[in-house]
XYZ file of C-alpha atoms in Angstrom:
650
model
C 0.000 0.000 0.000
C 2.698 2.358 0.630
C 4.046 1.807 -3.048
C 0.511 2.610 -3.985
C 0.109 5.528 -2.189
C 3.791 7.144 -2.857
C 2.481 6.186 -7.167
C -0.425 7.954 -6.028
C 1.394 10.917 -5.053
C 3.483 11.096 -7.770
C 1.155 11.196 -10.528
C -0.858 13.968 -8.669
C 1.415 15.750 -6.619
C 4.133 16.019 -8.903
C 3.786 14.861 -12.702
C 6.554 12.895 -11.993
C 5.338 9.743 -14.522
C 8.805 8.289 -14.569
C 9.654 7.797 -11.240
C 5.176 7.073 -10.633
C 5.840 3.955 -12.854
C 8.502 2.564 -11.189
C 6.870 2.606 -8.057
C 3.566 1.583 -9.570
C 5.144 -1.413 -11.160
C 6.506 -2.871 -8.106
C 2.646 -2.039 -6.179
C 1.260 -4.259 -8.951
C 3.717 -7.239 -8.455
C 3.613 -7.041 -4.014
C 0.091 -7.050 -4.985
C -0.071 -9.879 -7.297
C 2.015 -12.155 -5.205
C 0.072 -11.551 -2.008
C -2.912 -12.434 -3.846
C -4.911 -8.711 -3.092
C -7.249 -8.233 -5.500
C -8.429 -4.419 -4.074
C -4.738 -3.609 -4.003
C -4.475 -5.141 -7.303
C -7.263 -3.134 -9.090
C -6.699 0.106 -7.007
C -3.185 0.062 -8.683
C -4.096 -0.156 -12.060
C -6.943 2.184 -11.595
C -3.830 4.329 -10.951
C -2.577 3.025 -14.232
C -5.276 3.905 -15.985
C -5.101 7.763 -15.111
C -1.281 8.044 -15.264
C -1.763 6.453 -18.741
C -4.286 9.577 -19.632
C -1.973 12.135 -18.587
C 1.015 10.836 -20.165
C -1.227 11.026 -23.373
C -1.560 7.450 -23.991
C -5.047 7.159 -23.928
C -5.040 3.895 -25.763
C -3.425 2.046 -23.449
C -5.344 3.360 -20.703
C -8.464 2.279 -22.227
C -7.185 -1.349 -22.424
C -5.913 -1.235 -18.982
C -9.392 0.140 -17.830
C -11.721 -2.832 -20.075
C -9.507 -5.705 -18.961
C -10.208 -4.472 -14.658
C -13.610 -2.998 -14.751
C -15.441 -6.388 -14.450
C -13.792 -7.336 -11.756
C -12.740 -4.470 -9.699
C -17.311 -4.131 -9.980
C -17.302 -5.085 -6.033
C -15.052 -2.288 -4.917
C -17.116 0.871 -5.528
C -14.638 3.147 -4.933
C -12.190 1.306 -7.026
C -14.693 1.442 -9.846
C -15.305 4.888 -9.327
C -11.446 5.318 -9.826
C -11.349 3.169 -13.143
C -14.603 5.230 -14.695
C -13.039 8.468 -14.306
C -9.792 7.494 -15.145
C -11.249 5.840 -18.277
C -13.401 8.953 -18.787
C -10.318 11.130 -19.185
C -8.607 8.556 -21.581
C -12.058 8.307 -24.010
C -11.960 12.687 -24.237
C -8.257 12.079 -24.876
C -9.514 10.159 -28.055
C -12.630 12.802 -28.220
C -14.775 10.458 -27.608
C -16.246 13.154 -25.672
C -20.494 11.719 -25.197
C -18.534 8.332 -23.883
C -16.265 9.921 -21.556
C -19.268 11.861 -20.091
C -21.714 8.832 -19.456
C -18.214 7.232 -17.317
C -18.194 10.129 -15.249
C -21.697 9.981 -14.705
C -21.583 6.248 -13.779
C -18.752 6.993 -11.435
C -20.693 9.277 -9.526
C -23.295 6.808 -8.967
C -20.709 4.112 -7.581
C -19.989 6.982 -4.973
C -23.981 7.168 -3.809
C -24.247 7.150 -0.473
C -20.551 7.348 0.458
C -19.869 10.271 3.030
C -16.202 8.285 3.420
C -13.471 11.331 3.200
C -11.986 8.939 0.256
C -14.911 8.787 -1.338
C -15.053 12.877 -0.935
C -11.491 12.658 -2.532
C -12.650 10.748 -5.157
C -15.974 12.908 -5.779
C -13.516 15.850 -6.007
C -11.327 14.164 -8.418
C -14.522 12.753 -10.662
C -15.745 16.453 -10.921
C -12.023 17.916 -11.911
C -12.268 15.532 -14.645
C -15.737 16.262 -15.694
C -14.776 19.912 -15.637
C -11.680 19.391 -18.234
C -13.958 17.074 -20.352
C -16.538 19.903 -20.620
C -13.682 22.452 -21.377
C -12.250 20.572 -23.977
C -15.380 20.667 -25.804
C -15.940 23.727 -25.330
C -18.586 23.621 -23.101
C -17.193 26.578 -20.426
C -20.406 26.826 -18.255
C -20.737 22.953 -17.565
C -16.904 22.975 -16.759
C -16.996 25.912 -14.232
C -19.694 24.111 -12.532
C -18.147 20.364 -12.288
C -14.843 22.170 -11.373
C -17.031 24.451 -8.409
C -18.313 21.178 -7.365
C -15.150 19.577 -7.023
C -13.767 22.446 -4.837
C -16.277 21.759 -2.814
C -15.344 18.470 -1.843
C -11.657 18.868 -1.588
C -10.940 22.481 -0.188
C -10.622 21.122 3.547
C -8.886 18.213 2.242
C -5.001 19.259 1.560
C -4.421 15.328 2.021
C -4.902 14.228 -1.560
C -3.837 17.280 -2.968
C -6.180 18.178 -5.300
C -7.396 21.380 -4.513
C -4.503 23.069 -6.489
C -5.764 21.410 -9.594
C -8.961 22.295 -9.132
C -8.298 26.140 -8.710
C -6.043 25.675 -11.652
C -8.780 24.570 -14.110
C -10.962 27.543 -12.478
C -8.660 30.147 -13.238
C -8.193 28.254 -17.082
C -11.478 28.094 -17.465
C -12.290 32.584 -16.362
C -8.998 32.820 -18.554
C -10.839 31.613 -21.384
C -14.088 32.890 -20.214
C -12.593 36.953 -20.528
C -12.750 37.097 -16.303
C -9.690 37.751 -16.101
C -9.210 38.800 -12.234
C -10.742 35.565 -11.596
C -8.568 33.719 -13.306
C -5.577 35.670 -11.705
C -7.457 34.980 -8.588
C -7.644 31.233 -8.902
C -4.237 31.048 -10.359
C -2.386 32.823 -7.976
C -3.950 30.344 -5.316
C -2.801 27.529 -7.508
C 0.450 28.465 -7.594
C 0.315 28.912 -4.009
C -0.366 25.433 -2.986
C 2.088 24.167 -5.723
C 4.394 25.898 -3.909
C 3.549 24.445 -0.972
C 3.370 20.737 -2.084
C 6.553 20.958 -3.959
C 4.947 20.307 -7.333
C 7.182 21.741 -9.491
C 5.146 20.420 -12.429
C 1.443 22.022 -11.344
C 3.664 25.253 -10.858
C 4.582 25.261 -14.637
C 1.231 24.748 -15.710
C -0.052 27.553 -13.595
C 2.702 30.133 -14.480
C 2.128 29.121 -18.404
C -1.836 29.980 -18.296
C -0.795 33.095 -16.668
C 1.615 33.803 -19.400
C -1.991 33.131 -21.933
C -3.748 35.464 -19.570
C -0.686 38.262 -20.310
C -0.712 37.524 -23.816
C -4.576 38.038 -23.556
C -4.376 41.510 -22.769
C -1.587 42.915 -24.638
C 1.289 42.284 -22.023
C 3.548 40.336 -24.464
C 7.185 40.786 -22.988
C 4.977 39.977 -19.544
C 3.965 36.622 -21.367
C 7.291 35.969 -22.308
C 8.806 36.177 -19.332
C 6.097 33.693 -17.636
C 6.739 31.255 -20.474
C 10.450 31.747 -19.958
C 9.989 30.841 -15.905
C 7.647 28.116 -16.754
C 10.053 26.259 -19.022
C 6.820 25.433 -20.853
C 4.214 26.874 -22.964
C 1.040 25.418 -20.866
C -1.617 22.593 -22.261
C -1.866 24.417 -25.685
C 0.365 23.032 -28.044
C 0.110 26.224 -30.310
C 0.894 28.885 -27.612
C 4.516 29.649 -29.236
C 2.848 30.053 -32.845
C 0.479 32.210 -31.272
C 2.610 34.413 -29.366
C 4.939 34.581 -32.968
C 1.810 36.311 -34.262
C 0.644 38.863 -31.956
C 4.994 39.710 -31.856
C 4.267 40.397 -35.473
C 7.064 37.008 -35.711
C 4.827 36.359 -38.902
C 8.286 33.699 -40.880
C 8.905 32.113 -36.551
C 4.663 31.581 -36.627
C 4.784 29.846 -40.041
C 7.771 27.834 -39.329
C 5.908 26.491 -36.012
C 2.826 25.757 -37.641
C 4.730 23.081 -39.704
C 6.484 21.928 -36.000
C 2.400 21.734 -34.966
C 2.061 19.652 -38.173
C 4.717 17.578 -37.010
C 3.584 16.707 -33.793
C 0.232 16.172 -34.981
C 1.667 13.487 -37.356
C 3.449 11.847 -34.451
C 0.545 12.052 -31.972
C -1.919 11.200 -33.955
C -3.966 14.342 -32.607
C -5.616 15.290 -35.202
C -7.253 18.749 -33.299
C -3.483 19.476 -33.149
C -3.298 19.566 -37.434
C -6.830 21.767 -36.936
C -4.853 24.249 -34.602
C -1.989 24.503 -37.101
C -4.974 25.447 -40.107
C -6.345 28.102 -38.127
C -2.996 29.305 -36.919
C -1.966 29.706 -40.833
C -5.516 31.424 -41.038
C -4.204 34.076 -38.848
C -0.915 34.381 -40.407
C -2.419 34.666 -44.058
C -4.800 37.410 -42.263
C -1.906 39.472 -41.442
C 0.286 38.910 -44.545
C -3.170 39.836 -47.059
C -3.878 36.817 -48.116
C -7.983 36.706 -47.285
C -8.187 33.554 -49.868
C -6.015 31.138 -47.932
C -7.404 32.567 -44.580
C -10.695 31.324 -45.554
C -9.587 27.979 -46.939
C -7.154 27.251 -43.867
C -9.812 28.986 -41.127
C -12.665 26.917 -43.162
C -10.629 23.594 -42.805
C -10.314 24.073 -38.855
C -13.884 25.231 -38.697
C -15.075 21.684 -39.785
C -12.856 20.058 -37.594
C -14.242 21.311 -34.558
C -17.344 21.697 -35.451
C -17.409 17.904 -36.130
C -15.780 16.651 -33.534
C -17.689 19.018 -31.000
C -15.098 21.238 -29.940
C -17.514 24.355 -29.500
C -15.208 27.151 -27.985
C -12.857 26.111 -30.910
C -15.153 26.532 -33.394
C -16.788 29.814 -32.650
C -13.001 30.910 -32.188
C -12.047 29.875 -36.050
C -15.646 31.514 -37.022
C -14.492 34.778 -35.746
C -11.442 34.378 -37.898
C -13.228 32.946 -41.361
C -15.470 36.240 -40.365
C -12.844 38.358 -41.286
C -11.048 36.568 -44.316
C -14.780 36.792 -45.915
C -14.961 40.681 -45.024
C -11.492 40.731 -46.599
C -12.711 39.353 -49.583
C -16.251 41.486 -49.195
C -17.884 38.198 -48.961
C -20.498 40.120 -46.564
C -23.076 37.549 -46.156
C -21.146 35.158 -45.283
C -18.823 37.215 -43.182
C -22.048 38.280 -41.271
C -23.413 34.689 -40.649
C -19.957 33.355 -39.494
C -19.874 36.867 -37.031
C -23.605 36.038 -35.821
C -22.800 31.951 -34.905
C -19.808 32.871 -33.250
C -21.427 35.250 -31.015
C -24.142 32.966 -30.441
C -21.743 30.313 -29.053
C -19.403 32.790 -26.893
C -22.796 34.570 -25.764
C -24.067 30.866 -24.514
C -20.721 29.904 -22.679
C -20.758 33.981 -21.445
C -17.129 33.775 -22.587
C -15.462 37.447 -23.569
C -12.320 35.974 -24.796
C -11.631 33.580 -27.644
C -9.214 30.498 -27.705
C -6.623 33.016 -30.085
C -7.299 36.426 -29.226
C -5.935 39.338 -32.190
C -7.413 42.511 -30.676
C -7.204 44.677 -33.596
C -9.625 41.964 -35.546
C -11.697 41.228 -32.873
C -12.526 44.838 -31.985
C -13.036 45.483 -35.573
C -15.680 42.656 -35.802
C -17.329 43.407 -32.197
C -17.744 47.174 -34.063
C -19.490 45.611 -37.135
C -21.805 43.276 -35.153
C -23.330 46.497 -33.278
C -23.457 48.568 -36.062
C -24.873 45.844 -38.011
C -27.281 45.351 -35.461
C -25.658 41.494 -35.401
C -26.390 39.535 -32.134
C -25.840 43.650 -30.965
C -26.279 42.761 -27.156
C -23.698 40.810 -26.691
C -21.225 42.373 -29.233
C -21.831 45.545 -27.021
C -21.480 43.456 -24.237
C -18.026 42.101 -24.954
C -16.886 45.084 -26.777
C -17.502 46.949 -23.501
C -15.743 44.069 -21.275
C -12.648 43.687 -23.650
C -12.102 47.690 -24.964
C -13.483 49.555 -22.641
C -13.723 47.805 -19.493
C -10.213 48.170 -18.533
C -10.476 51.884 -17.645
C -10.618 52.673 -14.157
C -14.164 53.545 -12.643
C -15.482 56.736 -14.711
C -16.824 58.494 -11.202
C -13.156 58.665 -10.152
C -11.698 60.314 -13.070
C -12.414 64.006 -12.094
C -14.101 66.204 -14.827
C -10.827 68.326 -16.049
C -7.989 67.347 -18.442
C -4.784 66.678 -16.766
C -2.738 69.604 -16.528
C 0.232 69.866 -18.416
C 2.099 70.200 -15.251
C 1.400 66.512 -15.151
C 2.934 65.522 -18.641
C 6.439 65.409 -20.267
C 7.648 68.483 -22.402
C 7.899 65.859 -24.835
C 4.368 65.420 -25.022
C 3.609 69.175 -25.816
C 6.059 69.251 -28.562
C 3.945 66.691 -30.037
C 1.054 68.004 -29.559
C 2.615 71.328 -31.294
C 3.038 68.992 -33.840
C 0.574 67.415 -34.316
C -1.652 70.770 -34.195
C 0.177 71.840 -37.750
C -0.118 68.818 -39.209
C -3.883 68.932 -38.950
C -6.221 71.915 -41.241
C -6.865 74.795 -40.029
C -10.375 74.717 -41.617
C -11.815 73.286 -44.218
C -11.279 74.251 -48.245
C -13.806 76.343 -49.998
C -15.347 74.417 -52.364
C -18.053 75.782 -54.685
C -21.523 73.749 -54.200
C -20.062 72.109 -51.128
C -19.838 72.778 -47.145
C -17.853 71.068 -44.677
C -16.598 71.684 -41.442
C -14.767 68.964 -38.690
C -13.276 68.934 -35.457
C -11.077 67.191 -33.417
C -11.173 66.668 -29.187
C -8.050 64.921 -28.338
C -8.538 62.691 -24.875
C -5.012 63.811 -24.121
C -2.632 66.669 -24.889
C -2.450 64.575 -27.856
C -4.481 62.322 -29.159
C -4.393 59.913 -32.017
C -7.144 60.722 -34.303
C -6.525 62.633 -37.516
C -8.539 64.274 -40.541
C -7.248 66.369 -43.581
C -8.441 67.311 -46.914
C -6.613 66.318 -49.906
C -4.270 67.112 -51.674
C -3.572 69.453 -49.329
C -3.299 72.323 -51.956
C -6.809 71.988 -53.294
C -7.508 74.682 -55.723
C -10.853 76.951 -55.112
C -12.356 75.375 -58.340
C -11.349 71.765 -57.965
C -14.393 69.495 -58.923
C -12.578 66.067 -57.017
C -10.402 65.941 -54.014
C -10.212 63.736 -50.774
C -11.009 63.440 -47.184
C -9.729 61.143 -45.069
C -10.272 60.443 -41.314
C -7.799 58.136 -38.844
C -7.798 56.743 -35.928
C -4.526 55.440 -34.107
C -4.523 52.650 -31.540
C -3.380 53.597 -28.585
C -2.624 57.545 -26.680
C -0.182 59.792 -25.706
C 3.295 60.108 -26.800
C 3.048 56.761 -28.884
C 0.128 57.305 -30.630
C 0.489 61.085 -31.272
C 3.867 60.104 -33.459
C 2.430 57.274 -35.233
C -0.229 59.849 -36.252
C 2.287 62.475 -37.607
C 3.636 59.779 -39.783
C 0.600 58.510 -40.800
C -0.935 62.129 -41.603
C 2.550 62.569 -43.561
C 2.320 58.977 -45.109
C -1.975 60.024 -46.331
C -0.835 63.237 -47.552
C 2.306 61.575 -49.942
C -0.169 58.987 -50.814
C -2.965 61.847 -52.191
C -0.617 64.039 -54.010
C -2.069 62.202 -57.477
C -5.420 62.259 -56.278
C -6.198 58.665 -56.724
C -8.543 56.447 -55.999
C -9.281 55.039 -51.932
C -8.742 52.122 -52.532
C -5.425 53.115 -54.105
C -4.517 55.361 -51.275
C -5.311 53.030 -48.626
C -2.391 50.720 -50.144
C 0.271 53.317 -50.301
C -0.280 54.421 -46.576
C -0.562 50.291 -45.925
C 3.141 50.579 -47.363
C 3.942 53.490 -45.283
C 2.767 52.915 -42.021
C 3.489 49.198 -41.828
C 7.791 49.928 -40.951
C 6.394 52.055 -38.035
C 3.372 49.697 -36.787
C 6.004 46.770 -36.767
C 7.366 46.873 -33.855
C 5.081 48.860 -31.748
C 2.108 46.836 -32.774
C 0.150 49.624 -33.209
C -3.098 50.373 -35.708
C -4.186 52.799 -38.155
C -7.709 52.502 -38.512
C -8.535 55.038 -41.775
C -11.425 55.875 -44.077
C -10.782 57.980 -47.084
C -13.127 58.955 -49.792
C -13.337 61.340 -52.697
C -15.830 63.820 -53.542
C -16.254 64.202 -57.938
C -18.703 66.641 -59.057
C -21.186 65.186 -60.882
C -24.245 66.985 -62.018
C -26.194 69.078 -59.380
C -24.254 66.679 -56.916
C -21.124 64.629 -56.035
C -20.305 61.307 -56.557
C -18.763 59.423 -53.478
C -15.865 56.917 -52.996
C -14.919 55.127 -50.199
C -12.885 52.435 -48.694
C -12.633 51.784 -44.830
C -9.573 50.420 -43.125
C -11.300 49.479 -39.374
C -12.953 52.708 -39.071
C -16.459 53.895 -38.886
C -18.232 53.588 -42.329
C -19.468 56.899 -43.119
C -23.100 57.552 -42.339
C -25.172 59.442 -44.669
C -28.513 61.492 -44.352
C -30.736 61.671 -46.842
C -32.231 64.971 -47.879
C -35.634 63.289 -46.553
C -34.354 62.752 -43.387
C -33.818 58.923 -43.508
C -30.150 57.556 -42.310
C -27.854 54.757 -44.455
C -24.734 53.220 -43.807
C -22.192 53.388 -46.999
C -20.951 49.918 -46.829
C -17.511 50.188 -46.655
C -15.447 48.095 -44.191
C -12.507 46.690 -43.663
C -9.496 45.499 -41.133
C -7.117 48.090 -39.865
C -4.057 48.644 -41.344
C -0.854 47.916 -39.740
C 0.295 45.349 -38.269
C -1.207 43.197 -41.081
C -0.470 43.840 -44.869
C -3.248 44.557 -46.551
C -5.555 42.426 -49.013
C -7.036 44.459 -51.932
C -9.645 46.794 -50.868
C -12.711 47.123 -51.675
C -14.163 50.642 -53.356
C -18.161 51.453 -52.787
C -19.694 54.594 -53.694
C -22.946 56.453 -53.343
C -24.362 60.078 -54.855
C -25.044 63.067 -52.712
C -27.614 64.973 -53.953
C -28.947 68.778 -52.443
C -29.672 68.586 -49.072
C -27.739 65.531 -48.148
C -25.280 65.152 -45.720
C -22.343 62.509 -45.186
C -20.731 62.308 -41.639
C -17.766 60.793 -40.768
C -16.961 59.743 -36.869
C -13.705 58.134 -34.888
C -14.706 55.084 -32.531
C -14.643 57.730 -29.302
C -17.957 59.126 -30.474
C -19.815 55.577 -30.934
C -17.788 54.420 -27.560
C -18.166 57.846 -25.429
C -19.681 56.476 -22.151
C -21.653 58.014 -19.416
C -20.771 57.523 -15.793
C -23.356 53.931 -15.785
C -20.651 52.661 -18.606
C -23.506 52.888 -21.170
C -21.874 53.591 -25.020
C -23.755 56.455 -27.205
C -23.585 53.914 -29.571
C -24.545 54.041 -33.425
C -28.084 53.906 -32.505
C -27.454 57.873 -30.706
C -25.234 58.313 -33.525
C -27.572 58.000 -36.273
C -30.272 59.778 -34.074
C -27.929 62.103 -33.846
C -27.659 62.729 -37.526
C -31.313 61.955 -37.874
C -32.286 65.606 -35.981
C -28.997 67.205 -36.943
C -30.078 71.101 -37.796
C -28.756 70.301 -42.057
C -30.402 73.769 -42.881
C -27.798 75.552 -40.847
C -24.759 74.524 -42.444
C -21.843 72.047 -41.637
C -20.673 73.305 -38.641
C -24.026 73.269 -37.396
C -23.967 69.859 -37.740
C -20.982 69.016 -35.982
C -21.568 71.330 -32.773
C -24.922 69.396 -32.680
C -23.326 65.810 -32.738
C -20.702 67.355 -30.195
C -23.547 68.450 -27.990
C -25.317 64.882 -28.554
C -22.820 63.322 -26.824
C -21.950 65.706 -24.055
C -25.827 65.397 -23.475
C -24.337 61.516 -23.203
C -21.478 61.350 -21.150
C -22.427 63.876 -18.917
C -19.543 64.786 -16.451
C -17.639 61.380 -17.206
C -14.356 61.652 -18.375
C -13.812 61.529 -22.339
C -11.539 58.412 -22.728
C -11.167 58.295 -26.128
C -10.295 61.176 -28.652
C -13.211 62.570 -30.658
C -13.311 63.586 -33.886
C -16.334 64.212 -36.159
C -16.267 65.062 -40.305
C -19.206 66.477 -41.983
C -19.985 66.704 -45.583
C -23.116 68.652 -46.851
C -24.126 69.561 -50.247
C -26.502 73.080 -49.250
């Protein structure tokens, strides 16, 4: 028994499988020659989960058929082999199978108020909860792994309420809760500490690594990867980190290492990981064709095999190659599933998290009215949420006693880099203005070319957005105003444009990571009015009202530039006839929140627009849509920068 029991602790107290075996071995042959039969089966129910965890379900499985008919008479023995067998058959998804062991397991346990059979309860419901989170199913894993706790928090003696709190905090990691999961984890690592389990420690360290990757901390996530000596459960974490460095050659390379090990395995979700992986990478390097094929291949995968969280993950990401390729339809129903699934697991994360896409889709799906609650929701949770409590912010600026002289050189800058009002255009008014959240902000607008002549019939507009504030942001911007105004000195097309200041901007986006989200159009007269051309780069589509008062969208949209090179984009255009009015916005309009958190939102927007007082000119116009949303936000602090474009043909 004490062979048994020191196996015992080795497999869950340590990960130590080579040294477990040894001393599981000679358990099996005391126990053979003294003729014990409990001893006997208890041992190779141990078998049967050290088999699972060293990833040889198949041989756990075997183990598991050959003792379950006659280890029958030893319920807690049983109960052992079931779960242990449970883990092995979701090793092989076999996922329905491994579900109806654990549920037959609990039902050897009836009635047993034993502490081992507590132990055992606790160890049942950790494995239900990683059966449910490999499938995706994040709600039904949270609640076998709360379970669990509760049966072996008081109980340090079996050690297993480290694991538990280490699938909690993996499963709010995934979930978007992310000071749970730092929470849970921290506790983890804690009693890993404790126990000595140098191996439990790793795991905990790596998912805290995912959890710093999660939110933009990369050298953070690094440096928990380097102290874990390990990359956590997820066999694609390195590939993934490669992309979100920007590491776009080091992510392809590892996708073919994933292939590899896929091959070897034979884990086939491991070759599905490696599609959607390359789905990502051809997403960055503009190539929306073999996104869609590699993100479509991984999409059937898991939605085969029943790996939900998966799927709705690689939906996301075939969402965007279709927008990319102004597949809309399509893009829309992929977007709309997606958010179904995340909405039902209440998961604000996804299993490979690329802000600058997922914020650009989240934007769509409320504008787009698509599954809007929930977009809004997680928009809100991932974007905004991070700011600290609105009520605390105070109602002034900052002083600039508070900032760098750096930052008001840039903001000098930046000032006479911007218009100092709009060109005088026969048939035409604009007007536009620009509140920076800080001394300096990162949204942009000009007119081009900048030398427009008094009678020029076409010229430009364009309006950008740059992730980020302060310093950063305020000198990507003055390249990028730089990079817009080169770009227009020909007048071209937007669609043109947007690839020369793709060209531009992507040396000083790769490195910092940073966005450009632009929209550029050109105004041509054309008869009484102007015709309109426009192509969107993760921006706000421009929203035009009608001289009859009704609202539309012009349907142009597309990924930001920057940190990914750029498929072709896409050109729409539209005619603005007398009386109509175009208006062009920065995300800190749609986002500006009041002190409850609640967004003014494109459905204020366009009511905005709706009452807007057109009859009074341009700048009318914008002070009212300013107004709007001071009516909004109140005394809450302006987060974002705001910057607002209008259009109108009097």
């Amino acid at each position: 028994m004490v062979l048994l029991y020191y196996g015992h602790c080795l497999v869950r107290l340590r990960s130590d499988f080579t040294e477990a075996v040894k001393a599981l071995t000679a358990a099996h042959r005391a126990f053979e020659q003294r003729g014990d039969g409990v001893g006997l089966f208890s041992t190779l129910a141990e078998w049967v989960t050290l088999c699972a965890l060293r990833r040889e379900p198949s041989e756990g499985l075997r183990i598991a058929e050959e003792a379950l008919v006659a280890a029958s008479q030893a319920p807690l023995t049983h109960a052992v082999l079931l779960a242990g067998m449970a883990l092995c058959l979701s090793g092989i998804e076999h996922f329905d199978d491994a579900e109806a062991a654990i549920s037959a397991a609990r039902v050897r346990l009836d009635g047993d108020t034993t502490a081992a059979a507590r132990a055992v309860r606790g160890e049942i419901g950790l494995i239900a909860a990683v059966i449910a989170r490999d499938r995706g199913d994040l709600r039904a894993a949270n609640a076998a792994a709360q379970q669990a706790l509760a049966e072996v928090q008081d109980d340090a003696g079996y050690g297993l309420e480290a694991w538990v709190r280490y699938v909690l905090g993996a499963l709010a990691w995934r979930q978007g809760s992310f000071v749970e999961a730092s929470a849970q984890l921290d506790t983890a690592r804690q009693l890993a500490e404790k126990q000595g389990h140098r191996g439990l420690w790793c795991w905990v360290v790596a998912i805290q690594g995912h959890l710093l990757r999660d939110i933009g901390e990369l050298t953070a996530a690094r440096e928990a990867y380097r102290l874990a000596e390990y990359w956590g459960e997820e066999d694609y974490a390195p590939v993934l980190l490669f992309v979100r460095e920007g590491q776009l050659a080091e992510a392809r390379w590892g996708c073919q290492a994933l292939a590899s090990i896929a091959a070897q395995r034979d884990a086939p979700i491991i070759a599905a990981d490696a599609q959607l992986l390359l789905a990502l990478i051809d997403l960055r390097t503009g190539a929306p064709t073999y996104a869609f094929e590699h993100a479509d291949a991984a999409c059937s995968y898991y939605a085969q095999h029943g790996y939900n969280f998966r799927f709705a993950s690689a939906l996301l990401y075939r969402s965007a190659a279709a927008i990319m390729l102004e597949a809309y339809a399509d893009a829309d129903a992929d977007l709309a599933q997606a958010l179904r699934i995340l909405a039902a697991e209440d998961a604000y994360n996804c299993e490979w998290w690329l802000p600058d896409i997922i914020e650009t889709l989240l934007v769509r799906a409320v504008q787009y009215k698509i599954e809007p609650a929930y977009a809004r929701r997680m928009l809100n949770q991932r974007f905004l949420n991070a700011l600290p409590p609105l009520a605390t912010l105070g109602l002034n600026r900052p002083s600039t006693a508070q900032h760098s002289i750096e930052l008001e050189i840039a903001r000098q800058a930046q000032l006479a880099l911007l218009p100092l009002a709009p060109p005088l255009i026969p048939h035409l008014d604009m007007a536009a203005l620009s509140l920076p959240a800080e001394i300096v902000g990162g949204d942009f607008y000009g007119y081009y070319p900048t030398e427009i002549e008094h009678n020029q019939m076409r010229f430009g507009v364009a309006l950008g957005d740059i992730s980020g504030k302060g310093l950063p942001a305020a000198l990507l911007t003055s390249g990028t105003i730089l990079a817009v105004a080169s770009a227009a000195v020909d007048n071209p097309a937007p669609n043109v444009l947007l690839k020369r200041v793709q060209s531009a901007v992507q040396l000083l986006t790769a490195r910092s990571q940073q966005t450009v989200a632009l929209c550029y159009l050109t105004c041509e007269r054309q008869g009484e009015g102007w015709h309109v051309s426009a192509s969107n780069a993760g921006s706000i589509a421009p929203l035009i009202r009608r001289s009859n008062g009704c609202t539309e969208w012009l349907n142009a949209f597309g990924l930001p530039l920057g940190v990914a090179l750029m498929a072709e984009p896409g050109c729409v255009g539209t005619t603005l006839e007398r009386g109509d009015v175009l208006v062009l916005v920065s995300d800190g309009v749609i986002e500006a929140m009041d002190l409850e958190r609640e967004l003014f939102g494109f459905e204020g927007f366009e009511e905005s627009v709706r009452y807007a007082p057109v009859a009074q000119g341009a700048r009318a116009v914008v002070a009212h849509l300013l107004n709007s949303v001071q009516a909004h936000t109140t005394s809450a602090f302006q987060h974002d920068d705001l910057t607002i474009v209008v259009v109108l043909v009097p």
